[in-house]
mmCIF file of C-alpha atoms in Angstrom:
data_model
loop_
_atom_site.group_PDB
_atom_site.id
_atom_site.type_symbol
_atom_site.label_atom_id
_atom_site.label_comp_id
_atom_site.label_asym_id
_atom_site.label_seq_id
_atom_site.Cartn_x
_atom_site.Cartn_y
_atom_site.Cartn_z
ATOM 1 C CA GLN X 1 -151.618 210.124 0.648
ATOM 2 C CA LYS X 2 -154.376 212.095 2.326
ATOM 3 C CA GLU X 3 -157.920 211.003 1.584
ATOM 4 C CA VAL X 4 -158.970 214.480 0.473
ATOM 5 C CA GLU X 5 -156.449 217.078 -0.656
ATOM 6 C CA GLN X 6 -157.047 220.681 -1.557
ATOM 7 C CA ASN X 7 -154.786 223.062 -3.431
ATOM 8 C CA SER X 8 -152.468 224.784 -1.033
ATOM 9 C CA GLY X 9 -153.325 228.350 -0.247
ATOM 10 C CA PRO X 10 -153.789 230.961 0.585
ATOM 11 C CA LEU X 11 -155.407 232.081 -2.636
ATOM 12 C CA SER X 12 -155.710 235.779 -3.307
ATOM 13 C CA VAL X 13 -157.785 237.192 -6.164
ATOM 14 C CA PRO X 14 -158.938 240.713 -7.051
ATOM 15 C CA GLU X 15 -162.583 241.659 -6.734
ATOM 16 C CA GLY X 16 -164.532 240.646 -9.837
ATOM 17 C CA ALA X 17 -162.141 237.850 -10.801
ATOM 18 C CA ILE X 18 -162.802 234.121 -10.932
ATOM 19 C CA ALA X 19 -161.519 232.121 -7.974
ATOM 20 C CA SER X 20 -160.712 228.488 -8.678
ATOM 21 C CA LEU X 21 -160.523 225.977 -5.841
ATOM 22 C CA ASN X 22 -159.437 222.394 -6.402
ATOM 23 C CA CYS X 23 -159.782 219.127 -4.553
ATOM 24 C CA THR X 24 -158.680 215.547 -5.205
ATOM 25 C CA TYR X 25 -159.800 212.444 -3.354
ATOM 26 C CA SER X 26 -158.326 208.984 -3.028
ATOM 27 C CA ASP X 27 -161.399 206.748 -2.588
ATOM 28 C CA ARG X 28 -162.598 205.824 -6.072
ATOM 29 C CA GLY X 29 -165.918 204.663 -4.612
ATOM 30 C CA SER X 30 -166.818 208.114 -3.288
ATOM 31 C CA GLN X 31 -170.291 209.185 -4.336
ATOM 32 C CA SER X 32 -171.103 212.556 -2.803
ATOM 33 C CA PHE X 33 -169.064 215.738 -2.902
ATOM 34 C CA PHE X 34 -169.586 218.991 -1.089
ATOM 35 C CA TRP X 35 -168.123 222.445 -0.768
ATOM 36 C CA TYR X 36 -168.425 224.287 2.507
ATOM 37 C CA ARG X 37 -167.493 227.877 3.293
ATOM 38 C CA GLN X 38 -166.227 228.731 6.758
ATOM 39 C CA TYR X 39 -165.778 232.279 7.924
ATOM 40 C CA SER X 40 -163.293 232.893 10.708
ATOM 41 C CA GLY X 41 -164.844 231.978 14.047
ATOM 42 C CA LYS X 42 -167.933 230.451 12.448
ATOM 43 C CA SER X 43 -169.066 226.949 11.558
ATOM 44 C CA PRO X 44 -168.974 225.510 8.012
ATOM 45 C CA GLU X 45 -171.816 226.483 5.710
ATOM 46 C CA LEU X 46 -172.857 224.213 2.843
ATOM 47 C CA ILE X 47 -172.665 226.060 -0.468
ATOM 48 C CA MET X 48 -172.614 223.309 -3.108
ATOM 49 C CA SER X 49 -173.239 219.595 -3.464
ATOM 50 C CA ILE X 50 -172.520 217.515 -6.562
ATOM 51 C CA TYR X 51 -173.079 213.840 -7.256
ATOM 52 C CA SER X 52 -172.663 213.331 -11.024
ATOM 53 C CA ASN X 53 -169.839 214.024 -13.435
ATOM 54 C CA GLY X 54 -169.981 217.440 -15.032
ATOM 55 C CA ASP X 55 -170.835 220.927 -13.896
ATOM 56 C CA LYS X 56 -173.427 222.195 -11.465
ATOM 57 C CA GLU X 57 -174.131 225.897 -11.287
ATOM 58 C CA ASP X 58 -175.767 227.881 -8.496
ATOM 59 C CA GLY X 59 -175.578 231.631 -8.848
ATOM 60 C CA ARG X 60 -171.943 232.700 -8.916
ATOM 61 C CA PHE X 61 -170.769 229.223 -7.893
ATOM 62 C CA THR X 62 -170.001 226.313 -10.211
ATOM 63 C CA ALA X 63 -168.951 222.907 -8.964
ATOM 64 C CA GLN X 64 -167.212 220.537 -11.363
ATOM 65 C CA LEU X 65 -166.807 216.811 -10.816
ATOM 66 C CA ASN X 66 -164.629 214.340 -12.703
ATOM 67 C CA LYS X 67 -164.841 210.916 -11.086
ATOM 68 C CA ALA X 68 -162.380 209.336 -13.515
ATOM 69 C CA SER X 69 -159.719 211.818 -12.411
ATOM 70 C CA GLN X 70 -161.008 211.840 -8.810
ATOM 71 C CA TYR X 71 -161.190 215.585 -8.958
ATOM 72 C CA VAL X 72 -163.745 218.155 -7.841
ATOM 73 C CA SER X 73 -163.472 221.906 -8.149
ATOM 74 C CA LEU X 74 -165.338 225.061 -7.221
ATOM 75 C CA LEU X 75 -165.357 228.191 -9.331
ATOM 76 C CA ILE X 76 -166.515 231.476 -7.873
ATOM 77 C CA ARG X 77 -167.309 234.041 -10.532
ATOM 78 C CA ASP X 78 -167.311 237.792 -9.917
ATOM 79 C CA SER X 79 -165.558 237.262 -6.575
ATOM 80 C CA GLN X 80 -166.521 239.672 -3.811
ATOM 81 C CA PRO X 81 -164.665 240.620 -0.621
ATOM 82 C CA SER X 82 -167.493 238.871 1.252
ATOM 83 C CA ASP X 83 -166.333 235.594 -0.368
ATOM 84 C CA SER X 84 -163.126 235.789 1.688
ATOM 85 C CA ALA X 85 -163.234 232.652 3.824
ATOM 86 C CA THR X 86 -161.848 229.141 4.122
ATOM 87 C CA TYR X 87 -163.350 226.743 1.590
ATOM 88 C CA LEU X 88 -163.589 223.104 2.587
ATOM 89 C CA CYS X 89 -164.005 220.185 0.224
ATOM 90 C CA ALA X 90 -165.822 217.182 1.727
ATOM 91 C CA VAL X 91 -166.432 213.686 0.420
ATOM 92 C CA THR X 92 -168.483 210.719 1.559
ATOM 93 C CA PRO X 93 -165.896 207.917 1.704
ATOM 94 C CA ASN X 94 -167.631 205.156 -0.224
ATOM 95 C CA ALA X 95 -170.831 204.092 -1.917
ATOM 96 C CA GLY X 96 -173.903 203.191 0.045
ATOM 97 C CA GLY X 97 -176.537 205.092 1.936
ATOM 98 C CA THR X 98 -175.184 204.163 5.331
ATOM 99 C CA SER X 99 -171.946 206.025 4.627
ATOM 100 C CA TYR X 100 -173.614 209.356 3.960
ATOM 101 C CA GLY X 101 -173.290 210.444 7.550
ATOM 102 C CA LYS X 102 -169.504 210.433 7.435
ATOM 103 C CA LEU X 103 -167.775 213.276 5.660
ATOM 104 C CA THR X 104 -164.030 213.368 5.077
ATOM 105 C CA PHE X 105 -162.752 216.919 4.762
ATOM 106 C CA GLY X 106 -159.757 218.445 3.086
ATOM 107 C CA GLN X 107 -157.575 220.857 5.007
ATOM 108 C CA GLY X 108 -159.267 223.836 3.404
ATOM 109 C CA THR X 109 -158.121 226.651 1.161
ATOM 110 C CA ILE X 110 -158.083 230.196 2.483
ATOM 111 C CA LEU X 111 -159.441 232.596 -0.107
ATOM 112 C CA THR X 112 -158.917 236.344 0.104
ATOM 113 C CA VAL X 113 -160.693 238.645 -2.325
ATOM 114 C CA HIS X 114 -159.115 242.086 -2.278
ATOM 115 C CA PRO X 115 -160.873 245.226 -3.517
ATOM 116 C CA LYS Q 1 -187.083 226.404 9.785
ATOM 117 C CA ALA Q 2 -184.725 226.590 12.748
ATOM 118 C CA GLY Q 3 -181.150 225.467 12.185
ATOM 119 C CA VAL Q 4 -178.988 223.097 14.145
ATOM 120 C CA THR Q 5 -178.438 224.217 17.715
ATOM 121 C CA GLN Q 6 -175.659 223.233 20.072
ATOM 122 C CA THR Q 7 -175.239 223.806 23.777
ATOM 123 C CA PRO Q 8 -173.225 225.012 25.477
ATOM 124 C CA ARG Q 9 -171.383 227.319 23.088
ATOM 125 C CA TYR Q 10 -168.285 227.602 25.275
ATOM 126 C CA LEU Q 11 -166.887 225.342 27.933
ATOM 127 C CA ILE Q 12 -163.780 225.325 30.086
ATOM 128 C CA LYS Q 13 -162.853 222.081 31.809
ATOM 129 C CA THR Q 14 -159.886 220.682 33.697
ATOM 130 C CA ARG Q 15 -157.855 217.642 32.680
ATOM 131 C CA GLY Q 16 -159.417 214.436 33.929
ATOM 132 C CA GLN Q 17 -162.954 215.785 33.999
ATOM 133 C CA GLN Q 18 -165.711 214.663 31.697
ATOM 134 C CA VAL Q 19 -168.002 216.748 29.510
ATOM 135 C CA THR Q 20 -171.324 216.333 27.719
ATOM 136 C CA LEU Q 21 -172.256 218.362 24.666
ATOM 137 C CA SER Q 22 -175.730 218.583 23.203
ATOM 138 C CA CYS Q 23 -177.026 218.954 19.649
ATOM 139 C CA SER Q 24 -180.557 219.511 18.378
ATOM 140 C CA PRO Q 25 -180.909 218.811 14.642
ATOM 141 C CA ILE Q 26 -183.061 220.555 12.085
ATOM 142 C CA SER Q 27 -186.664 219.441 12.385
ATOM 143 C CA GLY Q 28 -187.210 216.317 10.312
ATOM 144 C CA HIS Q 29 -183.549 215.373 10.180
ATOM 145 C CA ARG Q 30 -182.801 211.930 11.546
ATOM 146 C CA SER Q 31 -179.045 211.808 11.189
ATOM 147 C CA VAL Q 32 -176.632 213.627 13.473
ATOM 148 C CA SER Q 33 -172.880 213.579 12.868
ATOM 149 C CA TRP Q 34 -170.195 214.915 15.191
ATOM 150 C CA TYR Q 35 -166.862 216.407 14.190
ATOM 151 C CA GLN Q 36 -163.819 217.779 15.951
ATOM 152 C CA GLN Q 37 -162.046 220.774 14.448
ATOM 153 C CA THR Q 38 -158.525 221.804 15.454
ATOM 154 C CA PRO Q 39 -155.994 224.039 13.695
ATOM 155 C CA GLY Q 40 -153.563 221.160 13.283
ATOM 156 C CA GLN Q 41 -155.869 218.312 12.240
ATOM 157 C CA GLY Q 42 -158.700 220.185 10.594
ATOM 158 C CA LEU Q 43 -162.199 218.736 10.629
ATOM 159 C CA GLN Q 44 -162.302 215.121 11.722
ATOM 160 C CA PHE Q 45 -165.307 212.832 11.883
ATOM 161 C CA LEU Q 46 -166.164 211.418 15.295
ATOM 162 C CA PHE Q 47 -169.375 209.447 14.790
ATOM 163 C CA GLU Q 48 -172.835 209.509 13.299
ATOM 164 C CA TYR Q 49 -176.177 208.524 14.753
ATOM 165 C CA PHE Q 50 -179.259 207.647 12.753
ATOM 166 C CA SER Q 51 -182.528 206.583 14.348
ATOM 167 C CA GLU Q 52 -180.861 206.219 17.758
ATOM 168 C CA THR Q 53 -178.148 203.879 16.409
ATOM 169 C CA GLN Q 54 -174.495 204.633 15.853
ATOM 170 C CA ARG Q 55 -174.105 204.070 12.135
ATOM 171 C CA ASN Q 56 -170.556 205.284 11.480
ATOM 172 C CA LYS Q 57 -167.543 205.799 13.698
ATOM 173 C CA GLY Q 58 -164.289 207.655 13.207
ATOM 174 C CA ASN Q 59 -160.837 206.931 14.587
ATOM 175 C CA PHE Q 60 -161.133 208.392 18.049
ATOM 176 C CA PRO Q 61 -160.475 206.661 21.369
ATOM 177 C CA GLY Q 62 -163.265 205.155 23.408
ATOM 178 C CA ARG Q 63 -163.246 208.227 25.676
ATOM 179 C CA PHE Q 64 -165.427 209.807 23.004
ATOM 180 C CA SER Q 65 -168.959 208.480 22.973
ATOM 181 C CA GLY Q 66 -172.372 209.610 21.983
ATOM 182 C CA ARG Q 67 -176.019 208.770 21.845
ATOM 183 C CA GLN Q 68 -179.171 209.834 20.123
ATOM 184 C CA PHE Q 69 -182.639 210.129 21.535
ATOM 185 C CA SER Q 70 -185.971 209.294 19.974
ATOM 186 C CA ASN Q 71 -186.510 212.966 19.051
ATOM 187 C CA SER Q 72 -183.186 212.855 17.123
ATOM 188 C CA ARG Q 73 -181.409 215.101 19.589
ATOM 189 C CA SER Q 74 -177.895 213.878 20.238
ATOM 190 C CA GLU Q 75 -175.324 214.143 22.987
ATOM 191 C CA MET Q 76 -171.616 213.610 22.866
ATOM 192 C CA ASN Q 77 -169.564 212.724 25.927
ATOM 193 C CA VAL Q 78 -165.825 212.941 26.448
ATOM 194 C CA SER Q 79 -164.443 211.314 29.573
ATOM 195 C CA THR Q 80 -161.066 211.825 31.238
ATOM 196 C CA LEU Q 81 -160.350 214.999 29.327
ATOM 197 C CA GLU Q 82 -156.860 215.625 27.962
ATOM 198 C CA LEU Q 83 -155.285 218.917 26.912
ATOM 199 C CA GLY Q 84 -155.407 217.717 23.309
ATOM 200 C CA ASP Q 85 -159.198 217.532 23.449
ATOM 201 C CA SER Q 86 -159.341 221.326 23.289
ATOM 202 C CA ALA Q 87 -161.165 221.967 20.044
ATOM 203 C CA LEU Q 88 -164.311 223.179 18.351
ATOM 204 C CA TYR Q 89 -166.885 220.386 18.419
ATOM 205 C CA LEU Q 90 -169.393 220.576 15.624
ATOM 206 C CA CYS Q 91 -172.512 218.620 15.014
ATOM 207 C CA ALA Q 92 -174.259 218.416 11.688
ATOM 208 C CA SER Q 93 -177.667 217.090 10.799
ATOM 209 C CA SER Q 94 -179.055 215.610 7.622
ATOM 210 C CA ARG Q 95 -182.214 213.841 6.553
ATOM 211 C CA GLY Q 96 -180.219 210.627 6.228
ATOM 212 C CA GLY Q 97 -181.165 207.580 4.196
ATOM 213 C CA GLU Q 98 -183.044 208.353 0.999
ATOM 214 C CA GLY Q 99 -183.731 211.875 2.160
ATOM 215 C CA GLY Q 100 -180.391 213.248 1.087
ATOM 216 C CA PRO Q 101 -176.854 213.368 2.461
ATOM 217 C CA GLU Q 102 -176.410 217.132 2.735
ATOM 218 C CA GLN Q 103 -175.166 217.969 6.205
ATOM 219 C CA TYR Q 104 -175.882 221.271 7.916
ATOM 220 C CA PHE Q 105 -173.685 222.354 10.771
ATOM 221 C CA GLY Q 106 -174.533 223.915 14.083
ATOM 222 C CA PRO Q 107 -172.530 226.806 15.558
ATOM 223 C CA GLY Q 108 -170.271 224.468 17.516
ATOM 224 C CA THR Q 109 -169.125 224.137 21.108
ATOM 225 C CA ARG Q 110 -165.698 225.566 21.870
ATOM 226 C CA LEU Q 111 -164.089 223.310 24.507
ATOM 227 C CA THR Q 112 -160.981 224.418 26.330
ATOM 228 C CA VAL Q 113 -159.211 221.913 28.585
ATOM 229 C CA THR Q 114 -156.771 223.368 31.109
#
């Protein structure tokens, strides 16, 4: 079992729709969870971080965390063609401040938003 | 505030050679992490430096090494290059410790080994 798994893509949604991206992780001690967006040929860009169970909203983005189910998701509302990118889920592997510097990434989900 | 910078941006090397990549973190950030990104393996953690000490290490051979200087700038070295080392090498900086774990990536160094 991979440490961090993302729903297989690619995911295609029409402009204005909600895009739902999912991620599961295997280390029950994981404490920090991140979503990165990576455009083709560019480096990953941090778009959301979440540390507690529940929802965290930032503009059109909502991150959801359920530690009991070891599940984290990202919802993108009112999707735009500019949201077309690869979305990467990342997790710090275990509890403790000294582990924060190590992120374990999922394979990424390619999202295409078509007009 | 300036972002993370990496030099060089592109590099072509021959098998057997060695290479050094450089990373300057965001001002005030003390932690620098290095990652390798390839189409087949995705983003993989190499190592992390915090206050000039290697704090975490990934599962890469000893040919991959790094260091961090007192100004938090970091270098990564790969010796005896292999074809499979061709990849995008990314560094990311964060405040580290109590300051927060969010990592911000630089533009990367694209290494091609021929």
